[in-house]
PDB file of C-alpha atoms and ligand atoms in Angstrom:
ATOM      1  CA  MET Q   1      90.549  80.452 104.954  1.00 71.00           C
ATOM      2  CA  ALA Q   2      89.049  83.224 107.085  1.00 89.00           C
ATOM      3  CA  GLU Q   3      89.164  86.761 105.733  1.00 98.00           C
ATOM      4  CA  GLN Q   4      92.280  88.693 106.766  1.00 98.00           C
ATOM      5  CA  THR Q   5      93.237  92.322 107.199  1.00 98.00           C
ATOM      6  CA  LEU Q   6      96.430  94.140 108.121  1.00 98.00           C
ATOM      7  CA  ILE Q   7      96.662  96.784 110.812  1.00 99.00           C
ATOM      8  CA  ILE Q   8      99.560  99.083 111.618  1.00 99.00           C
ATOM      9  CA  ILE Q   9      99.622 100.635 115.091  1.00 99.00           C
ATOM     10  CA  LYS Q  10     101.279 103.899 114.119  1.00 99.00           C
ATOM     11  CA  PRO Q  11     104.181 105.717 115.834  1.00 98.00           C
ATOM     12  CA  ASP Q  12     101.954 108.066 117.872  1.00 98.00           C
ATOM     13  CA  ALA Q  13     100.059 105.152 119.459  1.00 98.00           C
ATOM     14  CA  ALA Q  14     103.047 102.821 119.918  1.00 98.00           C
ATOM     15  CA  LYS Q  15     104.921 105.678 121.617  1.00 98.00           C
ATOM     16  CA  ARG Q  16     102.067 106.117 124.112  1.00 98.00           C
ATOM     17  CA  ASN Q  17     102.033 102.375 124.987  1.00 98.00           C
ATOM     18  CA  LEU Q  18      98.596 101.856 123.442  1.00 98.00           C
ATOM     19  CA  VAL Q  19      99.488  98.589 121.660  1.00 98.00           C
ATOM     20  CA  GLY Q  20      97.796  96.253 124.165  1.00 98.00           C
ATOM     21  CA  GLU Q  21      94.712  98.455 124.456  1.00 98.00           C
ATOM     22  CA  ILE Q  22      94.305  98.620 120.666  1.00 98.00           C
ATOM     23  CA  LEU Q  23      94.893  94.899 120.046  1.00 98.00           C
ATOM     24  CA  SER Q  24      92.428  93.955 122.786  1.00 98.00           C
ATOM     25  CA  ARG Q  25      89.645  95.713 120.897  1.00 98.00           C
ATOM     26  CA  PHE Q  26      90.054  93.247 118.013  1.00 98.00           C
ATOM     27  CA  GLU Q  27      90.232  90.226 120.313  1.00 98.00           C
ATOM     28  CA  LYS Q  28      87.147  91.365 122.233  1.00 98.00           C
ATOM     29  CA  LYS Q  29      85.306  91.514 118.911  1.00 97.00           C
ATOM     30  CA  GLY Q  30      86.147  87.812 118.402  1.00 98.00           C
ATOM     31  CA  PHE Q  31      88.960  88.270 115.858  1.00 98.00           C
ATOM     32  CA  THR Q  32      92.235  86.335 115.956  1.00 98.00           C
ATOM     33  CA  ILE Q  33      95.720  87.833 115.649  1.00 98.00           C
ATOM     34  CA  SER Q  34      97.484  85.473 113.243  1.00 98.00           C
ATOM     35  CA  LYS Q  35     100.765  87.381 112.755  1.00 98.00           C
ATOM     36  CA  ILE Q  36     102.357  90.210 114.675  1.00 98.00           C
ATOM     37  CA  LYS Q  37     105.646  92.086 114.779  1.00 98.00           C
ATOM     38  CA  ALA Q  38     107.224  95.379 115.782  1.00 98.00           C
ATOM     39  CA  LEU Q  39     109.255  97.028 113.045  1.00 98.00           C
ATOM     40  CA  ASN Q  40     110.672 100.243 111.686  1.00 98.00           C
ATOM     41  CA  PHE Q  41     109.408 101.105 108.196  1.00 98.00           C
ATOM     42  CA  THR Q  42     112.183 102.114 105.803  1.00 98.00           C
ATOM     43  CA  VAL Q  43     111.446 104.956 103.367  1.00 98.00           C
ATOM     44  CA  GLU Q  44     111.326 102.387 100.519  1.00 98.00           C
ATOM     45  CA  MET Q  45     108.765 100.258 102.380  1.00 98.00           C
ATOM     46  CA  ALA Q  46     106.668 103.328 103.216  1.00 98.00           C
ATOM     47  CA  GLU Q  47     106.661 104.552  99.597  1.00 98.00           C
ATOM     48  CA  GLN Q  48     105.521 101.127  98.429  1.00 98.00           C
ATOM     49  CA  PHE Q  49     102.971 100.684 101.219  1.00 98.00           C
ATOM     50  CA  TYR Q  50     101.381 104.070 100.564  1.00 98.00           C
ATOM     51  CA  SER Q  51     101.928 104.169  96.772  1.00 97.00           C
ATOM     52  CA  ALA Q  52      98.211 104.893  96.172  1.00 96.00           C
ATOM     53  CA  HIS Q  53      98.834 108.289  97.788  1.00 97.00           C
ATOM     54  CA  ASN Q  54     102.108 109.162  96.050  1.00 97.00           C
ATOM     55  CA  SER Q  55     100.661 112.102  94.111  1.00 98.00           C
ATOM     56  CA  LYS Q  56      98.886 113.607  97.139  1.00 98.00           C
ATOM     57  CA  PRO Q  57     100.194 116.767  98.811  1.00 98.00           C
ATOM     58  CA  PHE Q  58     100.510 114.973 102.155  1.00 98.00           C
ATOM     59  CA  PHE Q  59     102.595 112.040 100.817  1.00 98.00           C
ATOM     60  CA  GLY Q  60     105.920 113.347 102.153  1.00 98.00           C
ATOM     61  CA  GLU Q  61     104.471 113.901 105.612  1.00 98.00           C
ATOM     62  CA  LEU Q  62     102.866 110.445 105.569  1.00 98.00           C
ATOM     63  CA  VAL Q  63     106.170 108.721 104.695  1.00 98.00           C
ATOM     64  CA  SER Q  64     108.103 110.809 107.193  1.00 98.00           C
ATOM     65  CA  PHE Q  65     105.648 109.994 110.009  1.00 98.00           C
ATOM     66  CA  ILE Q  66     105.379 106.219 109.416  1.00 98.00           C
ATOM     67  CA  THR Q  67     109.197 105.923 109.285  1.00 98.00           C
ATOM     68  CA  SER Q  68     109.736 108.116 112.376  1.00 98.00           C
ATOM     69  CA  ARG Q  69     109.808 105.328 114.968  1.00 97.00           C
ATOM     70  CA  LYS Q  70     108.737 101.761 115.685  1.00 98.00           C
ATOM     71  CA  VAL Q  71     105.251 100.544 114.708  1.00 98.00           C
ATOM     72  CA  VAL Q  72     103.422  97.280 115.387  1.00 98.00           C
ATOM     73  CA  ALA Q  73     101.933  95.400 112.424  1.00 99.00           C
ATOM     74  CA  ALA Q  74      99.415  92.597 112.794  1.00 98.00           C
ATOM     75  CA  VAL Q  75      97.360  90.350 110.557  1.00 98.00           C
ATOM     76  CA  ILE Q  76      93.890  89.934 112.007  1.00 98.00           C
ATOM     77  CA  GLU Q  77      91.453  87.322 110.795  1.00 98.00           C
ATOM     78  CA  GLY Q  78      87.799  86.454 111.070  1.00 98.00           C
ATOM     79  CA  GLU Q  79      84.480  86.761 109.293  1.00 98.00           C
ATOM     80  CA  ASN Q  80      84.026  90.130 107.550  1.00 98.00           C
ATOM     81  CA  VAL Q  81      87.163  91.406 109.293  1.00 98.00           C
ATOM     82  CA  ILE Q  82      88.048  94.031 106.630  1.00 98.00           C
ATOM     83  CA  ASP Q  83      84.817  96.019 106.922  1.00 98.00           C
ATOM     84  CA  THR Q  84      84.403  95.476 110.669  1.00 98.00           C
ATOM     85  CA  THR Q  85      87.957  96.705 111.265  1.00 98.00           C
ATOM     86  CA  ARG Q  86      87.220  99.914 109.343  1.00 98.00           C
ATOM     87  CA  GLU Q  87      84.295 100.444 111.761  1.00 98.00           C
ATOM     88  CA  ILE Q  88      86.437  99.661 114.823  1.00 98.00           C
ATOM     89  CA  ILE Q  89      89.137 102.151 113.767  1.00 98.00           C
ATOM     90  CA  GLY Q  90      86.767 104.991 112.769  1.00 98.00           C
ATOM     91  CA  LYS Q  91      87.059 107.810 110.245  1.00 98.00           C
ATOM     92  CA  THR Q  92      90.498 108.862 108.944  1.00 98.00           C
ATOM     93  CA  ASN Q  93      90.473 112.239 110.688  1.00 98.00           C
ATOM     94  CA  PRO Q  94      90.199 111.762 114.470  1.00 98.00           C
ATOM     95  CA  LYS Q  95      88.087 114.954 114.568  1.00 98.00           C
ATOM     96  CA  ASP Q  96      85.387 113.109 112.611  1.00 98.00           C
ATOM     97  CA  ALA Q  97      85.846 109.694 114.251  1.00 98.00           C
ATOM     98  CA  ALA Q  98      83.159 108.635 116.727  1.00 98.00           C
ATOM     99  CA  PRO Q  99      83.969 108.134 120.415  1.00 98.00           C
ATOM    100  CA  GLY Q 100      84.595 104.444 121.039  1.00 98.00           C
ATOM    101  CA  THR Q 101      86.496 104.039 117.771  1.00 98.00           C
ATOM    102  CA  ILE Q 102      90.293 103.757 117.980  1.00 98.00           C
ATOM    103  CA  ARG Q 103      90.934 106.998 116.104  1.00 98.00           C
ATOM    104  CA  GLY Q 104      88.085 108.724 117.984  1.00 98.00           C
ATOM    105  CA  ASP Q 105      89.615 107.731 121.315  1.00 98.00           C
ATOM    106  CA  PHE Q 106      93.354 108.020 120.612  1.00 98.00           C
ATOM    107  CA  GLY Q 107      94.015 109.870 117.328  1.00 98.00           C
ATOM    108  CA  ILE Q 108      95.771 113.223 117.546  1.00 98.00           C
ATOM    109  CA  ASP Q 109      95.317 114.591 114.005  1.00 98.00           C
ATOM    110  CA  ILE Q 110      94.910 113.337 110.442  1.00 98.00           C
ATOM    111  CA  THR Q 111      98.594 112.330 110.229  1.00 98.00           C
ATOM    112  CA  GLU Q 112      99.006 111.028 113.777  1.00 98.00           C
ATOM    113  CA  ASN Q 113      95.781 109.018 113.622  1.00 98.00           C
ATOM    114  CA  SER Q 114      97.023 106.004 115.609  1.00 99.00           C
ATOM    115  CA  ILE Q 115      96.178 103.154 113.237  1.00 99.00           C
ATOM    116  CA  HIS Q 116      96.034 102.054 109.609  1.00 98.00           C
ATOM    117  CA  ALA Q 117      93.942  99.163 108.289  1.00 98.00           C
ATOM    118  CA  SER Q 118      93.599  97.664 104.806  1.00 98.00           C
ATOM    119  CA  ASP Q 119      90.543  98.987 102.948  1.00 97.00           C
ATOM    120  CA  SER Q 120      90.050  95.938 100.665  1.00 98.00           C
ATOM    121  CA  SER Q 121      91.387  92.427 100.052  1.00 98.00           C
ATOM    122  CA  GLU Q 122      93.531  93.836  97.193  1.00 97.00           C
ATOM    123  CA  SER Q 123      95.077  96.371  99.582  1.00 97.00           C
ATOM    124  CA  PHE Q 124      95.641  93.619 102.148  1.00 98.00           C
ATOM    125  CA  ASP Q 125      97.528  91.458  99.598  1.00 98.00           C
ATOM    126  CA  LYS Q 126      99.790  94.350  98.691  1.00 98.00           C
ATOM    127  CA  GLU Q 127     100.329  95.631 102.246  1.00 98.00           C
ATOM    128  CA  VAL Q 128     101.031  92.237 103.823  1.00 98.00           C
ATOM    129  CA  ASN Q 129     103.753  91.636 101.237  1.00 98.00           C
ATOM    130  CA  VAL Q 130     105.464  94.905 102.156  1.00 98.00           C
ATOM    131  CA  VAL Q 131     105.406  94.232 105.883  1.00 98.00           C
ATOM    132  CA  PHE Q 132     105.655  90.409 106.379  1.00 97.00           C
TER     133      PHE Q 132
HETATM  134  P1  CMP A 201      95.909 105.668 106.670  1.00 92.69           P
HETATM  135  O1  CMP A 201      94.688 104.880 106.958  1.00 92.69           O
HETATM  136  O2  CMP A 201      97.203 105.153 107.188  1.00 92.69           O
HETATM  137  O3  CMP A 201      96.033 105.819 105.075  1.00 92.69           O
HETATM  138  C1  CMP A 201      96.595 106.929 104.449  1.00 92.69           C
HETATM  139  C2  CMP A 201      96.913 108.036 105.419  1.00 92.69           C
HETATM  140  O4  CMP A 201      97.080 109.286 104.824  1.00 92.69           O
HETATM  141  C3  CMP A 201      95.751 108.230 106.376  1.00 92.69           C
HETATM  142  O5  CMP A 201      95.704 107.135 107.264  1.00 92.69           O
HETATM  143  C4  CMP A 201      96.076 109.574 106.990  1.00 92.69           C
HETATM  144  O6  CMP A 201      96.967 109.482 108.084  1.00 92.69           O
HETATM  145  C5  CMP A 201      96.778 110.251 105.820  1.00 92.69           C
HETATM  146  N1  CMP A 201      95.911 111.260 105.212  1.00 92.69           N
HETATM  147  C6  CMP A 201      94.769 111.047 104.542  1.00 92.69           C
HETATM  148  N2  CMP A 201      94.251 112.221 104.114  1.00 92.69           N
HETATM  149  C7  CMP A 201      95.095 113.181 104.525  1.00 92.69           C
HETATM  150  C8  CMP A 201      95.113 114.602 104.403  1.00 92.69           C
HETATM  151  N3  CMP A 201      94.139 115.265 103.759  1.00 92.69           N
HETATM  152  N4  CMP A 201      96.142 115.266 104.967  1.00 92.69           N
HETATM  153  C9  CMP A 201      97.127 114.615 105.617  1.00 92.69           C
HETATM  154  N5  CMP A 201      97.155 113.242 105.768  1.00 92.69           N
HETATM  155  C10 CMP A 201      96.152 112.558 105.235  1.00 92.69           C
END
């Protein structure tokens, strides 16, 4: 089976109708969208999804933001899709993200940074089970 990753188009980007624009970047790169849905994260889902960050000072803000309105989650597949997706989305803080990356083009700040993507196959396994 091809490698898979999970992306979440976050509330700030979904609100600005950037879903099509963001998804097209993955398709143009030759990746396939194998699952997709719009959903509202519950607090329980968010705490599980972001459990690696639960001792960080920004955890409350992270949970509050991801549960604030509808997001779009997708499973994307293709060769080397985990690492290539990290390049397509850019650095975590939009201030540091290069132009042409999703966060560089659309991110507002480190919380409202438009998109999340799995950072490893272990993270993907955990995240996909929370969302799908
Ligand atoms: P994401 O890729 O969804 O994974 C964890 C999120 O935590 C990250 O995007 C940022 O939105 C957020 N984050 C990471 N570091 C910080 C920080 N120093 N302050 C606030 N939010 C952060």
